Amino acid sequence: MFADSEYTGFRAEVRAFCESEIAPSAARADEEQIFPKNNLDKLQQKGWWKIQLPEEYGGINYNTVQYSIIVEELCRVCGSTGLTVAAHNSLGVGPIYSFGTSEQRDRYLKTDSSQAVLIAFGLTEPQAGSDAGGTQSVAVRNGDHYILNGTKSWITSSNLCKYAIVTARTDKSGGVKGISSFILEKGMPGFSVGKKENKMGCRGSDTAFLHFDDVRVPVENRMGAEGEGFKQFMITLDGGRISIGAMALGLAVGAFEVAAKYAATHKQFGKPIGEYQAIQWKLADMATRIEAARGLIYGASVMKDKKQNYSQQSAMAKLYAAEVCNFVTFEAIGILGGDGYSPRYPVERMYRDMKLTEIGEGTSEIQRMVIARAILKSIKVDA
Amino acid sequence: MDFNFSEDQIMMRDTAREFAEKRLKPIAEELDAKSHLPAELLKETAELGYFGLLAPEEYGGLAIDYLSYALVIEEISKMCAALAIAISVQNSLVIKAISRYGTDEQKDTYLPKLAAGEYVSSYCLSEPGAGTDAGALQCRAIRTGNDFVFNGTKSWVTSAGYASIFLVFAITDPSKGRKGISCIIVERDAKGMSLGQPEKKMGLKASDTREVSFVDCKVPVAQLLGEESHGLKVAFSLLEAGRVGVAAQALGIAEAAFAEAVSYARERKQFGQPIIEFQATQFKLAEMATRIDASRLLTYRAATLYDSGEPHVKEISMAKLFSSQTANYVANEAVQIHGGYGYVKEYAVERYFRDARITEIYEGTTEAQKMVIARALMQETQR
């Protein structure tokens, strides 16, 4: 299969680790709404908090296909852990490496290798969701620092993180070109974590509000020039979408495997339900769509690594993988019947985790806008 | 079109609607979070006569028609699908069975208490290895002297935690296989019967669902309901009534999720306008509304046919199939319209999404409904 043969051994290693080290805590993380602290260290030892960073930053310098495989395999056993890894790598580490100064990279990425240092990403606000350009947080320049005020919502790893990259308006005239980005550190006076969200799924991931109340942010913590924040984040999200697509793929694969095994073994009317055509066709459709999603995700990953314009492809990969995940986890529950509605089988959790993939890092509606805009832009219409 | 509801039907619907709005809506989120229907609420439900909707008047029941019954279940389900299923099991399964098959003595003993809601009741058909294939049940009730001696386990028993009586299906004549199944009324204090812990479930959390186990549990032979070895006939004769209830429940969930989606789409502004102004949102709402209307028509038609005694088996399965699929479709889109807010407990659509999933599983899965419909089609078209 596409891109896979090259990575067979790699995937096997990743899978073995995920099954032995991550899977056992998945149900409890969901039930207790706590990110398993042990996972922080285990993933640190694997280097998975710096998956795509060069070695000089303590990274393991993997390509994007490898990164996607890691997120996929993590989510195959625990969506919350995979989401946390994806958000940190794509949205936290990624932009600092891409847009930060060498001083910023050294300070925030060359971190102590003995412990996990998480970086959160603060773009969304209560009134600025799909319309991220509607950011209302404000940063007013005052000598050698900015005074930051505002609130960010749905922030993954709010409590776990040590640093957060956030956007705020530096130019009151409005528009997306008045948005800049800043690197905040926990402990800065006025920077606090708000209420934790009680979510349908991905309950082990740490989602909360970030509040800024007259936070003094040194000018050297601004990332890039004033007004570049929005553009930076749009570029960042192009990459992030591949990882959420990989998350959806992993959840789908996890649910599919449980359903296929159940179909092969669970008997009704004297034979395994997998012998009924209705169940067979479900399994066939699930497997086919999973492979198509995988192809889109690895395709976008390869394009990113080749430094081609992959914006449309990552949106397509994320859109399609999330919808496949919805289809597959839904049907997996259908195959399990009442057992699928119970947390005794992981598909119950995977179905709830799934819904995040159609919402986070750009809803399916936003992906369609991105794709359509790219298509229409590519067509030259004679006047 | 108003379906020409009678004054009585309108009164039943409006009373239920008021109860749901005033009494259930304010506590629905809490009931879900605590996974519990408080005794006080069950008492109020009883006082409204809802545990005796289908019981004959001579026993203190309301003896309403099925269309009225569907209207009540629909309204209750808009705010609390968990209470609706307790009402549905009590009426369309237990009261229906005792009214139809009970001896005078059994009717005198149980119907007044059931009708008054003094007794809440459970229905025990499914087993760990017998779901869609109900006839594969293994639970035994072997006659010994003047008793049946029960041994076995029943799963997914609704209201088990507070039920006073249980309608239990068990093998009384092992030599006849599935033709040796009988239906027996078991009282709560029967020695040898024990209840499991409440099942954890994705949705319908406030509904008390448990395993019920029997170890040498003796029940007097006078508790046999209907003829010995005619248990499956009893069970199959109740399927249609139960399915009308679930079709109405799914309809109520869909309508409530739709109402939340419309109101959110009007309030929520992105890109400078309410999101209901976007064509993509409008088309979603149009699709949702159309499918809800079709569900409503199918469900009311099914109830009306059942009332009139015209052929209704296929039509009831169609109503249950389509309504439950619509509930899932609509709840999914309602969450999508809410974006991140649809993923958290503060918004009712989060609960509707989880509750909707069971409507395609219980009282016959979607696959079982298709089997019924297809069988009817083949009979109709036989040459």
XYZ file of N, CA and C in Angstrom, chain B residues 156-348:
579
model
N -29.024 -5.561 29.880
C -29.644 -4.318 29.406
C -31.060 -4.152 29.940
N -31.273 -4.460 31.213
C -32.627 -4.374 31.770
C -32.898 -2.938 32.241
N -33.805 -2.270 31.528
C -34.158 -0.884 31.833
C -34.983 -0.816 33.119
N -34.702 0.177 33.954
C -35.410 0.441 35.218
C -35.182 -0.620 36.287
N -34.203 -1.496 36.080
C -34.018 -2.616 37.013
C -33.830 -2.145 38.458
N -33.151 -1.018 38.627
C -32.821 -0.559 39.980
C -34.026 -0.260 40.842
N -35.133 0.143 40.232
C -36.307 0.481 41.041
C -37.575 -0.256 40.611
N -37.425 -1.255 39.745
C -38.608 -1.982 39.281
C -39.160 -2.872 40.398
N -40.479 -2.958 40.470
C -41.116 -3.860 41.440
C -41.379 -5.225 40.825
N -41.635 -5.239 39.526
C -41.791 -6.538 38.860
C -40.990 -6.585 37.568
N -40.622 -7.810 37.197
C -39.806 -8.053 36.002
C -40.509 -9.092 35.145
N -40.724 -8.776 33.881
C -41.238 -9.792 32.951
C -40.021 -10.519 32.393
N -39.890 -11.791 32.745
C -38.672 -12.512 32.380
C -38.980 -13.632 31.386
N -38.211 -13.677 30.325
C -38.351 -14.743 29.338
C -37.280 -15.788 29.612
N -37.727 -17.045 29.737
C -36.770 -18.109 30.064
C -37.254 -19.427 29.474
N -36.296 -20.358 29.323
C -36.626 -21.682 28.775
C -37.274 -22.527 29.880
N -38.506 -22.953 29.656
C -39.162 -23.818 30.640
C -39.170 -25.265 30.162
N -38.984 -25.436 28.853
C -38.942 -26.798 28.320
C -37.733 -26.945 27.391
N -36.597 -27.363 27.957
C -35.360 -27.429 27.167
C -35.480 -28.362 25.967
N -36.385 -29.333 26.013
C -36.479 -30.280 24.898
C -37.020 -29.607 23.636
N -37.716 -28.484 23.792
C -38.312 -27.806 22.632
C -37.447 -26.675 22.065
N -36.273 -26.449 22.678
C -35.424 -25.370 22.173
C -36.119 -24.030 22.306
N -36.070 -23.249 21.193
C -36.640 -21.910 21.295
C -38.166 -21.919 21.367
N -38.737 -23.079 21.107
C -40.198 -23.178 21.267
C -40.582 -23.528 22.688
N -39.565 -23.672 23.548
C -39.837 -23.997 24.946
C -39.637 -22.813 25.880
N -39.769 -21.591 25.312
C -39.565 -20.378 26.117
C -40.905 -19.888 26.666
N -40.897 -19.476 27.934
C -42.111 -18.931 28.546
C -41.835 -17.554 29.123
N -42.928 -16.821 29.380
C -42.823 -15.493 29.982
C -43.391 -15.571 31.397
N -42.607 -15.097 32.357
C -42.994 -15.252 33.762
C -42.808 -13.927 34.497
N -43.768 -13.617 35.366
C -43.676 -12.374 36.146
C -42.896 -12.664 37.423
N -41.783 -11.966 37.592
C -40.961 -12.173 38.780
C -41.012 -10.916 39.639
N -41.296 -11.104 40.914
C -41.351 -9.939 41.804
C -39.958 -9.627 42.338
N -39.786 -8.377 42.716
C -38.472 -7.878 43.092
C -37.838 -8.656 44.244
N -38.682 -9.091 45.198
C -38.102 -9.720 46.386
C -37.852 -11.224 46.209
N -37.988 -11.723 44.974
C -37.755 -13.155 44.760
C -36.340 -13.531 45.196
N -36.258 -14.567 46.020
C -34.931 -14.976 46.503
C -34.157 -15.647 45.383
N -32.892 -15.274 45.254
C -32.079 -15.846 44.192
C -31.962 -14.934 42.994
N -32.731 -13.846 42.998
C -32.579 -12.855 41.923
C -31.689 -11.735 42.443
N -30.688 -11.342 41.642
C -29.836 -10.233 42.088
C -29.581 -9.263 40.939
N -29.377 -8.018 41.304
C -29.157 -6.966 40.314
C -27.682 -6.608 40.251
N -27.199 -6.364 39.030
C -25.820 -5.890 38.880
C -25.730 -4.400 39.179
N -24.527 -3.872 39.073
C -24.354 -2.425 39.202
C -24.960 -1.758 37.969
N -25.367 -0.489 38.089
C -25.880 0.198 36.890
C -24.828 0.194 35.786
N -25.268 -0.105 34.563
C -24.346 -0.106 33.430
C -23.918 1.318 33.117
N -22.640 1.483 32.799
C -22.211 2.777 32.266
C -22.532 2.763 30.784
N -23.081 3.860 30.311
C -23.481 3.927 28.910
C -23.070 5.254 28.285
N -22.974 5.245 26.969
C -22.659 6.484 26.252
C -23.717 7.546 26.516
N -24.978 7.129 26.426
C -26.069 8.084 26.588
C -27.202 7.456 27.368
N -28.333 8.163 27.395
C -29.468 7.706 28.196
C -28.978 7.366 29.605
N -28.039 8.159 30.071
C -27.333 7.841 31.306
C -28.261 7.809 32.509
N -29.295 8.655 32.491
C -30.177 8.704 33.659
C -31.062 7.462 33.747
N -31.142 6.721 32.669
C -31.923 5.485 32.693
C -31.133 4.413 33.443
N -31.792 3.735 34.351
C -31.132 2.706 35.161
C -31.131 1.382 34.389
N -29.962 0.966 33.940
C -29.837 -0.245 33.127
C -28.894 -1.214 33.832
N -29.342 -2.438 34.029
C -28.498 -3.387 34.763
C -28.625 -4.793 34.207
N -27.712 -5.626 34.677
C -27.873 -7.059 34.483
C -28.737 -7.573 35.614
N -29.531 -8.591 35.306
C -30.326 -9.246 36.337
C -29.951 -10.725 36.299
N -29.526 -11.257 37.444
C -29.085 -12.653 37.479
C -29.959 -13.500 38.387
N -30.093 -14.737 38.006
C -30.892 -15.688 38.781
C -30.036 -16.898 39.150
N -30.032 -17.228 40.424
C -29.385 -18.455 40.880
C -30.404 -19.214 41.740
N -30.894 -20.314 41.195
C -31.912 -21.110 41.893
C -33.029 -20.246 42.476
N -33.510 -19.366 41.652
C -34.557 -18.426 42.088
C -35.925 -19.062 41.866
N -36.658 -19.264 42.961
C -37.957 -19.937 42.862
C -39.090 -18.929 42.701
N -39.934 -19.192 41.694
C -41.089 -18.330 41.442
C -42.307 -19.241 41.265
N -43.407 -18.962 41.977
C -44.580 -19.841 41.887
C -45.093 -19.971 40.445
N -45.576 -21.157 40.106
C -46.034 -21.393 38.726
C -47.187 -20.468 38.344
N -47.910 -19.970 39.329
C -49.021 -19.058 39.036
C -48.538 -17.760 38.391
N -47.226 -17.533 38.409
C -46.693 -16.292 37.830
C -46.462 -16.395 36.312
N -46.723 -17.582 35.769
C -46.597 -17.751 34.320
C -47.562 -16.797 33.618
N -47.066 -16.068 32.636
C -47.923 -15.146 31.889
C -48.204 -15.743 30.514
N -49.468 -15.970 30.236
C -49.814 -16.620 28.974
C -49.530 -18.102 29.088
N -49.604 -18.783 27.962
C -49.414 -20.227 27.996
C -47.947 -20.599 28.130
N -47.725 -21.748 28.742
C -46.366 -22.251 28.841
C -45.825 -22.510 27.431
N -44.547 -22.226 27.251
C -43.860 -22.408 25.961
C -44.326 -21.445 24.866
N -45.128 -20.470 25.238
C -45.550 -19.477 24.240
C -44.842 -18.136 24.446
N -43.717 -18.182 25.138
C -43.017 -16.941 25.489
C -42.617 -16.082 24.302
N -42.048 -16.736 23.279
C -41.598 -15.938 22.132
C -42.762 -15.285 21.414
N -43.909 -15.986 21.435
C -45.101 -15.404 20.820
C -45.484 -14.118 21.560
N -45.409 -14.198 22.892
C -45.695 -13.008 23.698
C -44.707 -11.897 23.322
N -43.416 -12.243 23.307
C -42.385 -11.231 23.029
C -42.588 -10.600 21.655
N -42.838 -11.444 20.657
C -42.980 -10.911 19.304
C -44.237 -10.067 19.154
N -45.266 -10.401 19.926
C -46.498 -9.622 19.810
C -46.351 -8.233 20.424
N -45.290 -8.029 21.213
C -45.089 -6.728 21.843
C -44.135 -5.840 21.050
N -43.480 -6.439 20.047
C -42.439 -5.697 19.334
C -42.959 -4.408 18.727
N -44.129 -4.495 18.082
C -44.630 -3.323 17.358
C -44.919 -2.166 18.301
N -45.569 -2.500 19.433
C -45.906 -1.437 20.380
C -44.634 -0.760 20.883
N -43.633 -1.569 21.194
C -42.369 -1.014 21.671
C -41.702 -0.136 20.626
N -41.819 -0.554 19.381
C -41.158 0.210 18.314
C -41.832 1.547 18.044
N -43.142 1.598 18.217
C -43.818 2.899 18.099
C -43.241 3.848 19.149
N -43.036 3.320 20.353
C -42.477 4.139 21.430
C -41.096 4.670 21.081
N -40.227 3.814 20.538
C -38.867 4.259 20.229
C -38.855 5.194 19.014
N -39.733 4.945 18.055
C -39.836 5.874 16.917
C -40.203 7.266 17.430
N -41.149 7.322 18.366
C -41.576 8.607 18.927
C -40.458 9.231 19.760
N -39.733 8.389 20.478
C -38.616 8.887 21.282
C -37.551 9.526 20.371
N -37.202 8.809 19.298
C -36.193 9.320 18.362
C -36.672 10.617 17.719
N -37.955 10.670 17.400
C -38.534 11.886 16.821
C -38.371 13.059 17.786
N -38.667 12.824 19.057
C -38.540 13.883 20.060
C -37.107 14.372 20.184
N -36.146 13.442 20.191
C -34.727 13.829 20.289
C -34.345 14.693 19.079
N -34.768 14.254 17.898
C -34.435 14.994 16.674
C -35.035 16.396 16.703
N -36.295 16.500 17.113
C -36.951 17.812 17.145
C -36.263 18.756 18.126
N -35.887 18.210 19.281
C -35.242 19.051 20.285
C -33.863 19.505 19.812
N -33.114 18.593 19.194
C -31.781 18.947 18.700
C -31.894 19.998 17.596
N -32.916 19.829 16.763
C -33.136 20.788 15.677
C -33.454 22.177 16.235
N -34.333 22.228 17.245
C -34.706 23.516 17.841
C -33.480 24.222 18.412
N -32.608 23.450 19.060
C -31.382 24.038 19.617
C -30.484 24.561 18.493
N -30.406 23.798 17.410
C -29.530 24.185 16.293
C -30.016 25.475 15.638
N -31.334 25.577 15.442
C -31.869 26.787 14.809
C -31.616 27.997 15.700
N -31.868 27.829 16.989
C -31.724 28.988 17.847
C -30.252 29.406 17.953
N -29.359 28.414 17.965
C -27.931 28.753 18.007
C -27.486 29.423 16.701
N -27.971 28.899 15.583
C -27.576 29.445 14.282
C -28.032 30.900 14.123
N -29.113 31.247 14.804
C -29.579 32.639 14.760
C -28.720 33.549 15.632
N -28.314 33.020 16.778
C -27.565 33.843 17.744
C -26.092 33.991 17.388
N -25.488 32.900 16.946
C -24.041 32.859 16.774
C -23.601 33.649 15.550
N -22.739 34.624 15.794
C -22.222 35.405 14.673
C -20.779 35.039 14.380
N -20.468 34.834 13.109
C -19.098 34.665 12.647
C -19.011 35.378 11.313
N -17.852 35.942 11.012
C -17.652 36.695 9.785
C -18.704 37.812 9.660
N -19.068 38.373 10.800
C -19.939 39.543 10.787
C -21.419 39.300 10.597
N -21.840 38.052 10.611
C -23.283 37.796 10.465
C -23.679 36.514 11.195
N -24.957 36.407 11.550
C -25.405 35.152 12.175
C -25.130 33.987 11.227
N -24.700 32.855 11.771
C -24.309 31.762 10.867
C -25.500 31.193 10.093
N -26.727 31.530 10.528
C -27.902 31.060 9.775
C -27.975 31.758 8.416
N -27.223 32.854 8.260
C -27.212 33.550 6.969
C -26.363 32.824 5.924
N -25.537 31.870 6.376
C -24.704 31.143 5.409
C -25.505 30.028 4.751
N -25.322 29.900 3.462
C -26.104 28.904 2.721
C -25.841 27.485 3.227
N -24.582 27.229 3.597
C -24.265 25.873 4.060
C -25.082 25.536 5.309
N -25.242 26.505 6.204
C -26.057 26.275 7.410
C -27.525 26.114 7.030
N -27.985 26.967 6.152
C -29.388 26.897 5.730
C -29.724 25.535 5.123
N -28.816 25.026 4.300
C -29.083 23.742 3.650
C -29.073 22.598 4.660
N -28.182 22.712 5.639
C -28.208 21.710 6.713
C -29.569 21.721 7.395
N -30.035 22.913 7.759
C -31.306 23.023 8.472
C -32.459 22.516 7.609
N -32.394 22.816 6.325
C -33.453 22.367 5.415
C -33.512 20.837 5.370
N -32.350 20.223 5.297
C -32.278 18.765 5.250
C -32.785 18.160 6.567
N -32.350 18.752 7.672
C -32.764 18.260 8.983
C -34.286 18.349 9.131
N -34.831 19.505 8.779
C -36.273 19.723 8.940
C -37.078 18.761 8.074
N -36.589 18.519 6.869
C -37.309 17.627 5.952
C -37.337 16.199 6.502
N -36.183 15.750 6.975
C -36.137 14.381 7.513
C -36.975 14.260 8.785
N -36.995 15.313 9.603
C -37.818 15.270 10.824
C -39.295 15.161 10.448
N -39.701 15.954 9.452
C -41.101 15.890 9.033
C -41.453 14.493 8.532
N -40.560 13.909 7.759
C -40.812 12.556 7.254
C -40.904 11.562 8.414
N -40.036 11.731 9.419
C -40.090 10.850 10.596
C -41.414 11.000 11.317
N -41.844 12.243 11.437
C -43.088 12.506 12.164
C -44.256 11.846 11.440
N -44.299 12.015 10.124
C -45.396 11.420 9.350
C -45.371 9.896 9.452
N -44.181 9.312 9.348
C -44.071 7.850 9.439
C -44.497 7.361 10.821
N -44.088 8.093 11.852
C -44.397 7.662 13.221
C -45.893 7.791 13.518
N -46.476 8.920 13.132
C -47.911 9.098 13.380
C -48.734 8.104 12.545
N -48.281 7.855 11.336
C -48.998 6.870 10.509
C -48.927 5.491 11.166
N -47.737 5.141 11.658
C -47.566 3.831 12.285
C -48.497 3.696 13.484
N -48.561 4.739 14.314
C -49.420 4.689 15.503
C -50.886 4.606 15.091
N -51.238 5.351 14.061
C -52.628 5.369 13.604
C -53.040 4.005 13.044
N -52.165 3.390 12.277
C -52.459 2.059 11.734
C -52.599 1.045 12.869
N -51.729 1.179 13.845
C -51.790 0.255 14.978
C -53.118 0.399 15.700
N -53.556 1.657 15.876
C -54.845 1.912 16.538
C -56.011 1.324 15.752
N -55.926 1.436 14.431
C -57.071 1.031 13.615
C -57.085 -0.469 13.348
N -55.972 -1.135 13.665
C -55.922 -2.567 13.436
C -55.603 -2.944 12.003
N -55.300 -1.967 11.180
C -54.905 -2.277 9.797
C -53.487 -2.861 9.806
N -53.056 -3.458 8.704
C -51.692 -3.998 8.666
C -50.685 -2.898 9.028
N -49.740 -3.238 9.893
C -48.887 -2.173 10.413
C -47.451 -2.623 10.693
N -47.162 -3.920 10.548
C -45.846 -4.418 10.961
C -44.717 -3.722 10.189
N -44.862 -3.703 8.867
C -43.833 -3.085 8.030
C -43.763 -1.579 8.303
N -44.920 -0.963 8.413
C -44.975 0.488 8.584
C -44.351 0.924 9.910
N -44.549 0.103 10.951
C -43.957 0.448 12.248
C -42.436 0.304 12.188
N -41.964 -0.738 11.522
C -40.509 -0.874 11.387
C -39.918 0.263 10.563
N -40.647 0.686 9.550
C -40.172 1.819 8.747
C -40.079 3.081 9.609
N -41.073 3.299 10.432
C -41.069 4.478 11.306
C -39.894 4.422 12.275
N -39.690 3.247 12.874
C -38.598 3.100 13.843
C -37.248 3.263 13.139
N -37.096 2.634 11.995
C -35.851 2.721 11.224
C -35.526 4.169 10.874
N -36.478 4.830 10.263
C -36.197 6.169 9.734
C -36.080 7.213 10.842
N -36.929 7.105 11.849
C -36.870 8.071 12.951
C -35.552 7.976 13.704
N -35.093 6.757 13.938
C -33.848 6.614 14.704
C -32.653 7.068 13.859
N -32.685 6.793 12.568
C -31.613 7.292 11.701
C -31.636 8.816 11.644
N -32.835 9.354 11.589
C -32.966 10.817 11.548
C -32.461 11.450 12.840
N -32.765 10.818 13.966
C -32.294 11.362 15.250
C -30.772 11.455 15.241
N -30.109 10.440 14.717
C -28.649 10.464 14.668
C -28.128 11.491 13.667
N -28.779 11.557 12.534
C -28.375 12.541 11.529
C -28.530 13.964 12.074
N -29.685 14.231 12.647
C -29.985 15.586 13.116
C -29.100 15.961 14.314
N -28.917 15.033 15.240
C -28.091 15.343 16.411
C -26.649 15.614 15.980
N -26.174 14.845 15.009
C -24.811 15.060 14.505
C -24.671 16.445 13.882
N -25.622 16.822 13.054
C -25.559 18.141 12.405
C -25.765 19.257 13.426
N -26.585 19.004 14.431
C -26.823 20.031 15.454
C -25.539 20.304 16.227
N -24.795 19.250 16.545
C -23.493 19.440 17.202
C -22.573 20.217 16.260
N -22.578 19.844 15.002
C -21.707 20.491 14.019
C -22.012 21.988 13.920
N -23.278 22.337 13.919
C -23.665 23.753 13.840
C -23.194 24.505 15.082
N -23.186 23.824 16.211
C -22.712 24.451 17.447
C -21.185 24.545 17.523
N -20.480 23.829 16.636
C -19.012 23.829 16.711
C -18.549 23.321 18.063
N -17.510 23.938 18.612
C -16.962 23.497 19.898
C -18.003 23.457 21.005
N -18.953 24.378 20.963
C -19.967 24.414 22.024
C -20.827 23.156 22.019
N -20.959 22.530 20.868
C -21.734 21.297 20.787
C -21.036 20.104 21.409
N -19.770 20.322 21.766
C -18.953 19.214 22.292
C -18.909 19.225 23.810
N -19.591 20.187 24.445
C -19.526 20.272 25.911
C -20.905 20.181 26.550
N -20.885 19.784 27.819
C -22.113 19.430 28.539
C -23.089 20.589 28.732
N -22.590 21.820 28.677
C -23.480 22.962 28.911
C -24.544 23.088 27.819
N -24.296 22.503 26.681
C -25.255 22.601 25.579
C -25.954 21.253 25.386
N -27.279 21.305 25.313
C -28.079 20.074 25.297
C -27.765 19.173 24.100
